[in-house]
XYZ file of N, CA and C in Angstrom:
408
model
N 16.019 -4.955 14.208
C 15.349 -5.875 12.881
C 14.932 -7.046 12.975
N 13.799 -7.146 12.666
C 13.141 -8.435 12.874
C 12.729 -9.443 12.146
N 12.712 -10.533 12.531
C 12.557 -11.836 11.328
C 12.004 -12.002 10.634
N 11.066 -10.992 10.567
C 9.010 -10.939 9.537
C 9.421 -9.489 9.312
N 10.380 -8.481 8.677
C 10.192 -6.792 8.239
C 9.240 -7.290 7.297
N 8.316 -6.025 8.077
C 7.165 -5.630 7.245
C 7.467 -4.103 6.947
N 6.854 -3.369 6.002
C 7.436 -2.154 5.139
C 5.897 -1.547 5.041
N 5.445 -0.730 5.439
C 4.102 -0.024 5.224
C 4.355 0.984 4.739
N 3.850 1.181 3.554
C 3.702 2.454 2.666
C 2.409 3.441 3.086
N 2.239 4.084 3.536
C 1.581 4.389 4.325
C 1.092 5.909 4.017
N 0.005 6.669 4.044
C -0.500 7.787 4.103
C -1.927 8.193 5.144
N -1.448 8.861 6.063
C -2.386 8.944 7.253
C -3.436 9.586 6.838
N -3.279 10.269 5.906
C -4.863 10.751 5.729
C -5.672 9.966 5.018
N -5.197 8.595 5.132
C -6.643 7.378 4.009
C -6.607 6.645 5.171
N -7.419 6.276 5.345
C -8.932 5.493 6.305
C -8.154 3.698 6.310
N -8.202 3.623 4.685
C -7.921 2.063 4.925
C -6.066 1.839 4.900
N -5.789 2.827 4.438
C -3.938 2.753 5.174
C -3.681 3.085 6.905
N -4.541 3.832 7.344
C -4.272 3.355 8.967
C -5.441 2.035 9.067
N -6.083 1.288 8.773
C -6.940 0.378 8.873
C -5.432 -0.697 8.885
N -5.015 -0.615 7.307
C -3.573 -1.400 7.195
C -2.672 -1.801 8.482
N -2.680 -0.569 8.830
C -1.502 -0.207 9.621
C -1.798 -0.827 10.968
N -2.881 -0.324 11.589
C -3.718 -0.799 13.054
C -3.896 -2.569 12.649
N -3.974 -3.079 11.714
C -4.168 -4.474 11.535
C -2.569 -5.285 11.789
N -1.782 -4.247 11.207
C -0.467 -4.960 11.308
C -0.043 -4.731 12.625
N -0.077 -4.132 13.381
C 0.101 -3.816 14.944
C -0.766 -4.893 15.937
N -2.487 -4.836 15.522
C -2.798 -6.091 16.365
C -2.080 -7.285 16.011
N -1.611 -7.646 14.901
C -0.696 -9.120 14.984
C 0.283 -9.088 15.077
N 0.588 -7.745 16.164
C 1.984 -8.237 17.209
C 3.782 -7.984 16.670
N 2.500 -6.956 15.562
C 4.216 -6.562 14.920
C 4.456 -5.099 14.662
N 5.719 -4.447 14.278
C 6.092 -3.155 14.694
C 6.897 -2.908 13.315
N 5.997 -2.687 12.362
C 6.289 -2.215 10.935
C 6.995 -1.349 10.490
N 8.007 -1.312 9.655
C 8.582 0.370 9.128
C 7.585 1.053 8.380
N 7.456 2.164 8.695
C 6.351 3.075 8.551
C 7.024 4.106 7.304
N 6.282 4.077 6.175
C 7.261 5.066 5.064
C 6.125 5.649 4.411
N 6.292 7.337 4.643
C 5.150 7.764 4.955
C 5.321 8.366 3.329
N 5.304 7.740 2.202
C 5.131 8.196 0.975
C 5.264 9.423 0.264
N 4.451 9.909 0.851
C 3.992 11.736 0.290
C 5.099 12.486 0.847
N 5.494 12.355 1.617
C 7.076 13.261 2.043
C 8.089 12.361 1.996
N 8.156 11.313 2.053
C 9.548 10.157 1.731
C 9.574 10.286 -0.253
N 8.301 10.428 -0.209
C 9.024 10.450 -2.109
C 8.977 8.999 -2.931
N 9.062 8.184 -4.044
C 9.373 7.200 -4.525
C 10.653 7.590 -5.247
N 11.474 6.993 -5.743
C 12.313 6.241 -6.919
C 11.736 5.847 -8.043
N 12.532 5.467 -8.930
C 11.936 4.844 -10.440
C 12.493 2.850 -9.725
N 13.307 3.145 -9.595
C 14.058 1.908 -9.339
C 13.199 1.348 -8.182
N 12.594 1.980 -6.758
C 12.075 1.511 -6.061
C 10.746 0.802 -6.231
N 10.301 2.023 -6.478
C 8.288 1.244 -7.345
C 8.799 0.265 -8.405
N 9.361 -0.013 -9.397
C 9.978 -0.481 -10.247
C 9.831 -2.329 -9.468
N 10.957 -1.914 -8.215
C 11.168 -3.142 -8.033
C 9.700 -3.680 -6.575
N 8.861 -2.446 -6.427
C 8.294 -3.157 -5.900
C 6.758 -3.726 -6.957
N 6.900 -2.944 -7.793
C 5.828 -3.748 -8.434
C 6.228 -4.985 -8.942
N 6.976 -4.565 -8.983
C 7.298 -6.273 -10.157
C 7.021 -7.641 -8.598
N 7.436 -7.033 -7.161
C 7.254 -7.541 -6.332
C 6.167 -8.022 -5.819
N 5.260 -7.069 -6.388
C 3.757 -7.294 -6.068
C 3.049 -8.180 -7.447
N 3.736 -8.229 -8.290
C 3.615 -8.645 -9.806
C 2.165 -7.758 -10.504
N 2.651 -6.423 -10.169
C 1.429 -5.529 -10.916
C 2.058 -4.450 -11.906
N 1.117 -3.828 -12.439
C 2.259 -3.335 -13.428
C 1.768 -1.609 -12.987
N 2.284 -0.774 -13.369
C 2.532 0.506 -12.445
C 0.615 1.131 -13.238
N 0.195 0.636 -14.531
C -1.045 0.866 -14.464
C -2.308 0.363 -13.438
N -1.840 -0.904 -12.958
C -2.451 -1.599 -11.848
C -2.254 -0.383 -10.348
N -1.046 -0.031 -10.654
C -1.392 0.341 -9.117
C -1.717 2.414 -8.975
N -1.463 2.253 -10.427
C -2.289 3.783 -10.581
C -3.168 4.407 -9.578
N -3.560 5.226 -8.739
C -4.806 5.492 -8.104
C -5.057 7.202 -9.237
N -6.145 6.073 -9.620
C -6.701 6.395 -10.905
C -7.850 8.249 -10.103
N -8.498 7.851 -9.328
C -8.885 9.046 -8.537
C -8.236 9.943 -8.564
N -7.055 10.028 -8.457
C -6.527 11.476 -7.834
C -6.565 12.573 -9.323
N -6.935 13.828 -9.179
C -7.096 14.438 -9.976
C -6.075 15.053 -10.774
N -4.445 14.606 -10.261
C -3.358 14.876 -11.162
C -3.319 13.182 -12.305
N -4.292 12.509 -11.927
C -3.636 11.425 -12.829
C -4.764 11.579 -14.250
N -6.369 12.562 -14.281
C -6.566 12.696 -15.813
C -5.599 14.387 -16.032
N -5.457 14.734 -14.957
C -4.918 16.205 -15.508
C -3.801 15.853 -16.292
N -2.503 15.011 -16.197
C -1.438 14.589 -16.761
C -2.189 14.021 -17.857
N -3.041 13.612 -18.075
C -3.659 12.205 -18.891
C -3.351 10.933 -18.921
N -3.270 10.205 -17.642
C -2.499 8.889 -17.506
C -3.457 8.085 -17.449
N -4.898 8.707 -17.943
C -5.768 6.985 -18.263
C -6.261 6.928 -19.845
N -5.547 7.861 -20.138
C -6.078 6.848 -21.657
C -4.576 5.889 -21.793
N -5.535 5.018 -21.906
C -5.367 3.860 -22.757
C -3.704 3.054 -23.274
N -2.924 3.957 -23.599
C -1.795 4.188 -24.787
C -1.092 4.701 -24.097
N -0.900 5.095 -22.439
C 0.107 5.868 -22.218
C 1.263 4.481 -21.730
N 2.612 4.694 -21.765
C 3.149 4.243 -21.607
C 3.395 3.770 -19.793
N 3.743 2.819 -19.451
C 4.328 2.654 -17.903
C 5.215 3.244 -17.637
N 6.557 3.797 -18.017
C 7.470 4.723 -18.352
C 6.917 5.605 -18.097
N 5.419 6.329 -18.362
C 5.202 7.593 -18.291
C 4.241 7.392 -17.364
N 4.083 6.756 -16.770
C 2.540 6.385 -15.091
C 3.810 6.325 -14.088
N 5.347 5.872 -14.361
C 6.483 5.673 -13.499
C 6.452 6.688 -13.078
N 7.017 7.766 -14.399
C 7.655 8.793 -14.128
C 6.620 10.139 -13.257
N 5.894 9.588 -13.859
C 4.556 10.679 -13.175
C 4.272 10.392 -11.425
N 4.267 9.227 -11.565
C 4.628 8.445 -9.707
C 5.605 9.294 -8.911
N 6.318 9.451 -9.829
C 8.040 9.636 -9.373
C 7.439 11.116 -8.964
N 6.965 12.053 -9.655
C 6.545 13.498 -9.411
C 5.599 13.587 -8.294
N 4.621 13.115 -8.595
C 3.192 12.803 -7.844
C 3.345 11.857 -7.142
N 3.723 11.630 -5.965
C 3.494 10.626 -4.857
C 2.118 9.939 -4.865
N 1.261 10.975 -5.144
C -0.396 10.378 -4.590
C -0.808 9.629 -6.015
N 0.223 9.848 -6.389
C -0.532 8.268 -7.590
C -0.323 6.885 -7.706
N 0.511 6.527 -6.576
C 0.483 5.640 -6.238
C -0.845 5.085 -5.220
N -1.343 4.126 -5.783
C -2.667 3.284 -4.969
C -1.998 2.730 -3.557
N -2.437 3.295 -2.566
C -2.359 2.700 -1.057
C -3.472 2.189 -0.580
N -2.615 1.429 0.658
C -1.334 1.452 1.297
C -0.763 -0.219 -0.004
N 0.459 0.342 0.157
C 1.216 -0.690 -0.188
C 2.128 -1.110 1.259
N 1.968 -2.915 0.869
C 2.881 -3.315 2.019
C 3.516 -4.607 1.549
N 5.043 -4.260 1.872
C 5.900 -5.427 1.680
C 6.507 -6.433 3.172
N 6.204 -7.380 2.977
C 6.444 -8.780 3.653
C 7.597 -9.903 2.992
N 8.116 -10.449 3.699
C 8.750 -11.600 2.980
C 8.009 -12.434 2.411
N 6.738 -12.330 2.784
C 6.178 -13.230 1.536
C 5.340 -12.797 0.467
N 5.807 -11.480 0.475
C 5.775 -10.419 -1.021
C 4.819 -8.934 -0.690
N 4.293 -8.352 -1.414
C 3.892 -7.171 -1.370
C 2.713 -6.996 -2.138
N 2.406 -6.295 -1.920
C 0.515 -5.523 -2.618
C 0.498 -4.426 -1.875
N -0.653 -4.057 -2.610
C -1.358 -2.866 -2.811
C -2.856 -3.931 -1.807
N -3.052 -3.194 -0.373
C -3.613 -3.692 0.277
C -5.193 -3.612 -0.073
N -5.681 -3.220 -0.874
C -7.649 -2.590 -0.705
C -8.309 -3.882 -1.246
N -8.902 -4.728 -0.581
C -8.927 -3.859 0.964
C -8.695 -4.273 1.870
N -8.487 -3.313 3.239
C -7.347 -3.482 4.448
C -7.055 -4.847 4.507
N -8.197 -6.056 4.378
C -8.039 -7.076 4.857
C -6.726 -8.360 4.324
N -6.518 -7.695 3.291
C -5.584 -8.234 2.457
C -4.372 -8.507 3.104
N -3.879 -7.269 3.778
C -2.927 -7.591 4.409
C -2.753 -9.164 5.488
N -3.698 -9.689 5.638
C -3.538 -10.570 6.280
C -2.592 -11.740 5.683
N -2.905 -12.053 4.370
C -2.181 -12.996 3.383
C -0.795 -12.497 3.563
N -0.275 -11.435 3.692
C 1.125 -10.893 3.753
C 1.502 -11.358 5.013
N 1.064 -11.999 6.378
C 1.230 -11.992 7.903
C 1.985 -13.081 7.730
N 2.404 -13.696 8.778
C 2.975 -15.240 9.049
C 1.754 -15.110 10.314
N 1.405 -14.772 11.049
C 0.145 -14.082 12.192
C -1.100 -13.525 12.050
N -1.805 -13.601 12.794
C -3.327 -12.163 12.397
C -3.937 -12.290 14.126
N -4.638 -11.579 13.946
C -5.551 -11.373 15.004
C -6.495 -12.357 14.812
N -7.178 -13.046 16.344
C -8.321 -13.209 16.294
C -9.573 -12.644 15.084
N -9.241 -11.789 15.448
C -10.759 -10.653 14.952
C -10.018 -8.770 14.824
N -10.537 -8.252 14.030
C -10.195 -6.586 14.338
C -11.348 -5.959 14.059
N -11.215 -4.568 14.644
C -12.525 -3.902 14.769
C -11.949 -2.671 14.116
N -12.345 -1.991 12.578
C -12.150 -1.160 11.628
C -12.258 0.294 12.374
N -11.583 1.304 11.997
C -11.985 2.160 12.958
C -13.369 2.645 12.461
N -14.050 2.261 11.579
C -15.646 2.365 11.078
C -16.876 1.985 11.807
N -15.783 0.589 12.948
C -16.280 -0.186 13.424
C -16.739 -1.724 13.630
N -16.251 -1.329 11.794
C -16.785 -2.797 10.894
C -15.752 -4.254 12.153
N -16.502 -4.970 11.753
C -15.195 -6.688 12.980
C -14.971 -7.128 11.908
N -13.667 -7.605 11.340
C -13.278 -8.473 11.529
C -12.874 -10.004 11.638
N -13.073 -10.797 11.728
C -13.008 -11.801 12.002
C -12.318 -12.856 10.997
N -10.969 -13.217 11.930
C -10.367 -14.226 11.180
C -10.139 -15.282 11.485
N -10.630 -16.066 12.317
C -10.983 -17.337 13.109
C -11.958 -17.658 13.835
């Protein structure tokens, strides 16, 4: 266990998620990686994570997923409880990547947002598409 535990709720098929994980590792951390599409979510877990991030289930909803439209989750009158239940049933509906550290939790889109959650950062980072992120 580290003094600064980091959990990355990760989808390895997502470039943003891969960049976030690499950014955390480039900063010298060894995060706990949860592949949430395989592990799934619980209502309590998502509720706590969203509360910590200060977001609603609607704000965490990955609207691009076909399942979101199929289940009518994009309508303005859909309740948070309905969205949460759908996220538990279909983990892909949670926007990614989510990161939790002692500094809080957030959806790290864009990927550079992860640096706000870390105690230390690398001087720079090169994303997998070649974009250079300078931090100092």
